[in-house]
PDB file of C-alpha atoms in Angstrom:
ATOM      1  CA  MET D   1     316.187 142.145 290.776  1.00 42.00           C
ATOM      2  CA  THR D   2     315.544 145.562 292.245  1.00 43.00           C
ATOM      3  CA  ALA D   3     318.257 147.183 294.313  1.00 45.00           C
ATOM      4  CA  ARG D   4     317.665 146.535 297.986  1.00 47.00           C
ATOM      5  CA  THR D   5     319.713 146.743 301.107  1.00 48.00           C
ATOM      6  CA  PRO D   6     319.440 143.171 302.369  1.00 46.00           C
ATOM      7  CA  ARG D   7     318.973 142.416 306.008  1.00 49.00           C
ATOM      8  CA  PRO D   8     321.238 139.818 307.584  1.00 51.00           C
ATOM      9  CA  PRO D   9     320.128 136.362 306.394  1.00 52.00           C
ATOM     10  CA  SER D  10     317.419 134.950 308.588  1.00 55.00           C
ATOM     11  CA  ASN D  11     314.846 132.195 308.368  1.00 55.00           C
ATOM     12  CA  LEU D  12     312.274 134.545 309.891  1.00 55.00           C
ATOM     13  CA  LEU D  13     310.559 137.604 308.479  1.00 51.00           C
ATOM     14  CA  ASP D  14     307.914 139.296 310.615  1.00 52.00           C
ATOM     15  CA  GLY D  15     308.005 136.266 312.927  1.00 45.00           C
ATOM     16  CA  LYS D  16     307.035 133.805 310.190  1.00 58.00           C
ATOM     17  CA  SER D  17     309.327 131.161 308.763  1.00 75.00           C
ATOM     18  CA  LEU D  18     310.622 132.084 305.322  1.00 84.00           C
ATOM     19  CA  LEU D  19     311.499 128.502 304.505  1.00 87.00           C
ATOM     20  CA  ASP D  20     308.052 127.017 304.217  1.00 91.00           C
ATOM     21  CA  GLY D  21     307.432 124.305 301.638  1.00 90.00           C
ATOM     22  CA  THR D  22     306.524 126.758 298.877  1.00 93.00           C
ATOM     23  CA  ASN D  23     309.637 128.897 299.323  1.00 94.00           C
ATOM     24  CA  VAL D  24     311.837 125.801 299.455  1.00 93.00           C
ATOM     25  CA  ARG D  25     310.298 124.680 296.140  1.00 93.00           C
ATOM     26  CA  LEU D  26     310.870 128.174 294.669  1.00 94.00           C
ATOM     27  CA  LEU D  27     314.517 128.080 295.765  1.00 94.00           C
ATOM     28  CA  ASP D  28     314.927 124.575 294.340  1.00 92.00           C
ATOM     29  CA  VAL D  29     313.570 125.676 290.941  1.00 92.00           C
ATOM     30  CA  LEU D  30     315.673 128.859 290.926  1.00 92.00           C
ATOM     31  CA  SER D  31     318.833 126.949 291.823  1.00 89.00           C
ATOM     32  CA  VAL D  32     318.389 124.875 288.649  1.00 87.00           C
ATOM     33  CA  ASP D  33     316.984 127.676 286.457  1.00 90.00           C
ATOM     34  CA  PRO D  34     317.706 131.174 287.822  1.00 90.00           C
ATOM     35  CA  ARG D  35     316.179 132.679 284.663  1.00 92.00           C
ATOM     36  CA  ALA D  36     312.751 131.132 285.263  1.00 94.00           C
ATOM     37  CA  SER D  37     310.022 133.755 284.910  1.00 95.00           C
ATOM     38  CA  ALA D  38     307.541 134.496 287.667  1.00 96.00           C
ATOM     39  CA  ALA D  39     304.872 132.853 285.502  1.00 97.00           C
ATOM     40  CA  GLU D  40     306.955 129.671 285.156  1.00 96.00           C
ATOM     41  CA  LEU D  41     307.754 129.633 288.876  1.00 96.00           C
ATOM     42  CA  ALA D  42     304.063 130.144 289.647  1.00 97.00           C
ATOM     43  CA  ARG D  43     303.125 127.212 287.422  1.00 96.00           C
ATOM     44  CA  ARG D  44     305.745 124.983 289.073  1.00 95.00           C
ATOM     45  CA  VAL D  45     304.654 125.764 292.657  1.00 95.00           C
ATOM     46  CA  GLY D  46     300.913 126.158 292.046  1.00 95.00           C
ATOM     47  CA  MET D  47     300.561 129.866 292.837  1.00 96.00           C
ATOM     48  CA  SER D  48     299.791 133.087 290.985  1.00 97.00           C
ATOM     49  CA  ALA D  49     302.661 135.064 289.455  1.00 97.00           C
ATOM     50  CA  PRO D  50     302.025 138.104 291.724  1.00 97.00           C
ATOM     51  CA  ALA D  51     302.168 135.849 294.807  1.00 97.00           C
ATOM     52  CA  VAL D  52     305.460 134.370 293.573  1.00 97.00           C
ATOM     53  CA  ARG D  53     306.909 137.849 292.948  1.00 97.00           C
ATOM     54  CA  GLU D  54     305.923 138.851 296.487  1.00 97.00           C
ATOM     55  CA  ARG D  55     307.591 135.753 297.949  1.00 96.00           C
ATOM     56  CA  LEU D  56     310.757 136.375 295.916  1.00 96.00           C
ATOM     57  CA  ALA D  57     310.846 139.997 297.106  1.00 96.00           C
ATOM     58  CA  ARG D  58     310.610 138.794 300.730  1.00 95.00           C
ATOM     59  CA  LEU D  59     313.403 136.260 300.162  1.00 95.00           C
ATOM     60  CA  GLU D  60     315.561 138.984 298.580  1.00 95.00           C
ATOM     61  CA  GLU D  61     314.850 141.488 301.383  1.00 94.00           C
ATOM     62  CA  ALA D  62     315.742 138.881 304.003  1.00 93.00           C
ATOM     63  CA  GLY D  63     319.057 138.133 302.265  1.00 92.00           C
ATOM     64  CA  VAL D  64     318.136 134.525 301.456  1.00 92.00           C
ATOM     65  CA  ILE D  65     318.371 135.281 297.718  1.00 94.00           C
ATOM     66  CA  ARG D  66     321.530 137.346 297.318  1.00 92.00           C
ATOM     67  CA  GLY D  67     321.393 137.722 293.555  1.00 90.00           C
ATOM     68  CA  TYR D  68     320.986 136.114 290.160  1.00 86.00           C
ATOM     69  CA  ARG D  69     324.263 135.331 288.408  1.00 84.00           C
ATOM     70  CA  VAL D  70     325.624 134.277 285.067  1.00 85.00           C
ATOM     71  CA  ASP D  71     327.761 131.114 285.202  1.00 86.00           C
ATOM     72  CA  ILE D  72     330.646 131.608 282.770  1.00 92.00           C
ATOM     73  CA  ASP D  73     333.035 128.777 281.859  1.00 95.00           C
ATOM     74  CA  PRO D  74     336.522 130.219 282.527  1.00 96.00           C
ATOM     75  CA  ALA D  75     338.106 127.909 279.911  1.00 96.00           C
ATOM     76  CA  ALA D  76     335.737 129.291 277.257  1.00 97.00           C
ATOM     77  CA  ILE D  77     337.096 132.798 277.865  1.00 97.00           C
ATOM     78  CA  GLY D  78     340.765 131.790 277.758  1.00 98.00           C
ATOM     79  CA  LEU D  79     341.354 130.837 281.398  1.00 98.00           C
ATOM     80  CA  PRO D  80     341.699 127.024 281.317  1.00 98.00           C
ATOM     81  CA  VAL D  81     343.983 126.710 284.368  1.00 99.00           C
ATOM     82  CA  ALA D  82     342.229 126.753 287.742  1.00 98.00           C
ATOM     83  CA  ALA D  83     343.992 126.456 291.078  1.00 99.00           C
ATOM     84  CA  TRP D  84     343.098 126.536 294.746  1.00 99.00           C
ATOM     85  CA  VAL D  85     345.701 128.413 296.764  1.00 99.00           C
ATOM     86  CA  ARG D  86     346.065 128.345 300.535  1.00 99.00           C
ATOM     87  CA  ILE D  87     347.895 131.294 302.041  1.00 99.00           C
ATOM     88  CA  ARG D  88     349.548 131.601 305.426  1.00 98.00           C
ATOM     89  CA  PRO D  89     350.298 135.319 305.933  1.00 97.00           C
ATOM     90  CA  GLY D  90     353.482 136.507 307.568  1.00 96.00           C
ATOM     91  CA  PRO D  91     353.245 138.496 310.820  1.00 96.00           C
ATOM     92  CA  GLY D  92     351.116 141.620 310.318  1.00 95.00           C
ATOM     93  CA  GLN D  93     350.340 140.765 306.681  1.00 97.00           C
ATOM     94  CA  LEU D  94     346.801 139.409 307.046  1.00 95.00           C
ATOM     95  CA  PRO D  95     344.962 142.564 305.837  1.00 96.00           C
ATOM     96  CA  LYS D  96     347.308 142.887 302.861  1.00 98.00           C
ATOM     97  CA  ILE D  97     346.372 139.415 301.593  1.00 97.00           C
ATOM     98  CA  ALA D  98     342.663 140.314 301.525  1.00 96.00           C
ATOM     99  CA  GLU D  99     343.399 143.658 299.834  1.00 98.00           C
ATOM    100  CA  LEU D 100     345.581 142.007 297.170  1.00 98.00           C
ATOM    101  CA  ALA D 101     342.991 139.295 296.532  1.00 98.00           C
ATOM    102  CA  THR D 102     340.344 141.982 296.007  1.00 98.00           C
ATOM    103  CA  ARG D 103     342.553 143.798 293.468  1.00 98.00           C
ATOM    104  CA  THR D 104     343.683 140.652 291.610  1.00 98.00           C
ATOM    105  CA  SER D 105     341.262 139.927 288.756  1.00 97.00           C
ATOM    106  CA  GLN D 106     342.393 136.291 288.469  1.00 98.00           C
ATOM    107  CA  VAL D 107     341.014 135.586 291.966  1.00 98.00           C
ATOM    108  CA  SER D 108     337.405 134.416 291.594  1.00 97.00           C
ATOM    109  CA  GLU D 109     336.937 133.416 295.252  1.00 97.00           C
ATOM    110  CA  CYS D 110     338.636 134.385 298.500  1.00 98.00           C
ATOM    111  CA  HIS D 111     337.674 132.716 301.764  1.00 98.00           C
ATOM    112  CA  ARG D 112     338.996 133.419 305.265  1.00 98.00           C
ATOM    113  CA  ILE D 113     339.530 129.961 306.767  1.00 98.00           C
ATOM    114  CA  SER D 114     340.556 128.357 310.047  1.00 97.00           C
ATOM    115  CA  GLY D 115     343.495 126.043 310.572  1.00 95.00           C
ATOM    116  CA  GLU D 116     347.155 126.534 309.772  1.00 95.00           C
ATOM    117  CA  ASP D 117     346.382 128.748 306.776  1.00 97.00           C
ATOM    118  CA  CYS D 118     344.242 131.885 306.835  1.00 98.00           C
ATOM    119  CA  PHE D 119     343.006 132.211 303.245  1.00 98.00           C
ATOM    120  CA  LEU D 120     341.761 129.940 300.475  1.00 99.00           C
ATOM    121  CA  LEU D 121     341.676 131.454 296.990  1.00 99.00           C
ATOM    122  CA  LYS D 122     340.400 130.134 293.695  1.00 99.00           C
ATOM    123  CA  ILE D 123     342.405 131.463 290.770  1.00 99.00           C
ATOM    124  CA  HIS D 124     341.740 131.209 287.013  1.00 99.00           C
ATOM    125  CA  VAL D 125     344.594 131.915 284.575  1.00 99.00           C
ATOM    126  CA  PRO D 126     345.526 131.139 280.959  1.00 99.00           C
ATOM    127  CA  THR D 127     348.788 129.294 281.724  1.00 99.00           C
ATOM    128  CA  ILE D 128     350.902 127.828 284.510  1.00 98.00           C
ATOM    129  CA  GLY D 129     353.306 130.723 283.952  1.00 98.00           C
ATOM    130  CA  ALA D 130     350.493 133.168 284.627  1.00 99.00           C
ATOM    131  CA  LEU D 131     349.668 131.261 287.822  1.00 99.00           C
ATOM    132  CA  GLU D 132     353.280 131.611 288.916  1.00 98.00           C
ATOM    133  CA  ALA D 133     353.116 135.377 288.351  1.00 98.00           C
ATOM    134  CA  VAL D 134     349.964 135.660 290.486  1.00 99.00           C
ATOM    135  CA  LEU D 135     351.496 133.507 293.234  1.00 99.00           C
ATOM    136  CA  ASP D 136     354.607 135.692 293.245  1.00 98.00           C
ATOM    137  CA  GLN D 137     352.441 138.696 294.170  1.00 98.00           C
ATOM    138  CA  PHE D 138     351.068 136.861 297.213  1.00 98.00           C
ATOM    139  CA  LEU D 139     354.491 135.542 298.247  1.00 98.00           C
ATOM    140  CA  LEU D 140     355.399 139.100 299.253  1.00 97.00           C
ATOM    141  CA  TYR D 141     352.992 138.708 302.186  1.00 98.00           C
ATOM    142  CA  GLY D 142     353.098 135.035 303.125  1.00 97.00           C
ATOM    143  CA  GLN D 143     353.529 131.389 302.184  1.00 98.00           C
ATOM    144  CA  THR D 144     351.370 129.843 299.444  1.00 98.00           C
ATOM    145  CA  ILE D 145     350.401 126.234 298.797  1.00 98.00           C
ATOM    146  CA  SER D 146     348.770 125.562 295.427  1.00 98.00           C
ATOM    147  CA  SER D 147     346.676 122.745 294.025  1.00 99.00           C
ATOM    148  CA  ILE D 148     345.898 122.734 290.304  1.00 98.00           C
ATOM    149  CA  VAL D 149     342.379 121.607 289.415  1.00 98.00           C
ATOM    150  CA  VAL D 150     342.565 118.653 286.995  1.00 98.00           C
ATOM    151  CA  SER D 151     338.806 118.031 286.780  1.00 96.00           C
ATOM    152  CA  THR D 152     335.571 119.039 288.478  1.00 94.00           C
ATOM    153  CA  PRO D 153     333.361 115.969 288.967  1.00 96.00           C
ATOM    154  CA  VAL D 154     330.824 118.036 290.956  1.00 93.00           C
ATOM    155  CA  PRO D 155     330.516 121.558 289.551  1.00 89.00           C
ATOM    156  CA  PRO D 156     329.604 124.478 291.829  1.00 87.00           C
ATOM    157  CA  ARG D 157     325.981 124.318 292.865  1.00 84.00           C
ATOM    158  CA  THR D 158     323.575 126.102 295.124  1.00 83.00           C
ATOM    159  CA  PRO D 159     323.143 124.440 298.523  1.00 85.00           C
ATOM    160  CA  ALA D 160     319.762 122.797 298.949  1.00 82.00           C
ATOM    161  CA  ALA D 161     317.329 124.888 300.964  1.00 77.00           C
ATOM    162  CA  ALA D 162     316.567 123.618 304.446  1.00 64.00           C
ATOM    163  CA  GLU D 163     313.533 121.432 304.740  1.00 59.00           C
ATOM    164  CA  PRO D 164     310.379 123.150 305.939  1.00 54.00           C
ATOM    165  CA  ALA D 165     309.725 122.757 309.671  1.00 50.00           C
ATOM    166  CA  GLU D 166     306.698 120.519 309.128  1.00 49.00           C
ATOM    167  CA  ARG D 167     308.846 117.934 307.307  1.00 48.00           C
ATOM    168  CA  ARG D 168     311.689 118.157 309.867  1.00 49.00           C
ATOM    169  CA  ASN D 169     309.237 117.666 312.727  1.00 53.00           C
ATOM    170  CA  GLY D 170     307.434 114.803 311.014  1.00 52.00           C
ATOM    171  CA  THR D 171     304.178 116.721 310.680  1.00 50.00           C
ATOM    172  CA  SER D 172     302.402 117.721 307.524  1.00 46.00           C
ATOM    173  CA  ARG D 173     299.436 119.822 306.561  1.00 44.00           C
TER     174      ARG D 173
END
C-alpha cells in the first residue's frame, strides 16, 4: 500500500457512493484474504486488474481501507495469557491512562468507552504474574477490573461492508 494521508472515512468520493456492489465484494474478499493480488481480486469480481487497483486506491484514499495487517497468534510468540481490562481513572488521571497504554507494549488495544469505566484495554502477557505487573502500573492512575480470556469462540474479524444502496432499497440493476 502506498503512503497516503487518508481523508476521514466516508461512503462518498466525488459525490459517488464508494460502497457499490463491486467494492463491497472487493472488501469481502480482502477481509478473508488480505494478501489477494489485484489479478486474483479482478478474477473474483469480474474486472480488470488495473480497474481493481484504481478502486482499491480510492478506498484507501477515502479511509475505508486503513491498512493491510499481519495477524500474529500471541500464544505462538510466548504471550498465552490475554486479558480485557476496564479502567476507571482517578480525578485528573484520564490523559495519563492513555499515555501509559501507548507506552505499554503488552497493550494490543486501547478503547475509550462510555459508562462507569473510561478505558477498555486488551493485554497479552506470558504469565499471570506479568499481568499483575502491568496492572500495577495502571493502578497508579485509577481502578482496574480484569477479565482473563479463557477461549475465543469468535476470533477477531473485519466487519462486513454495508450493503450497496440498490440492495438496501430493494432495487437492482
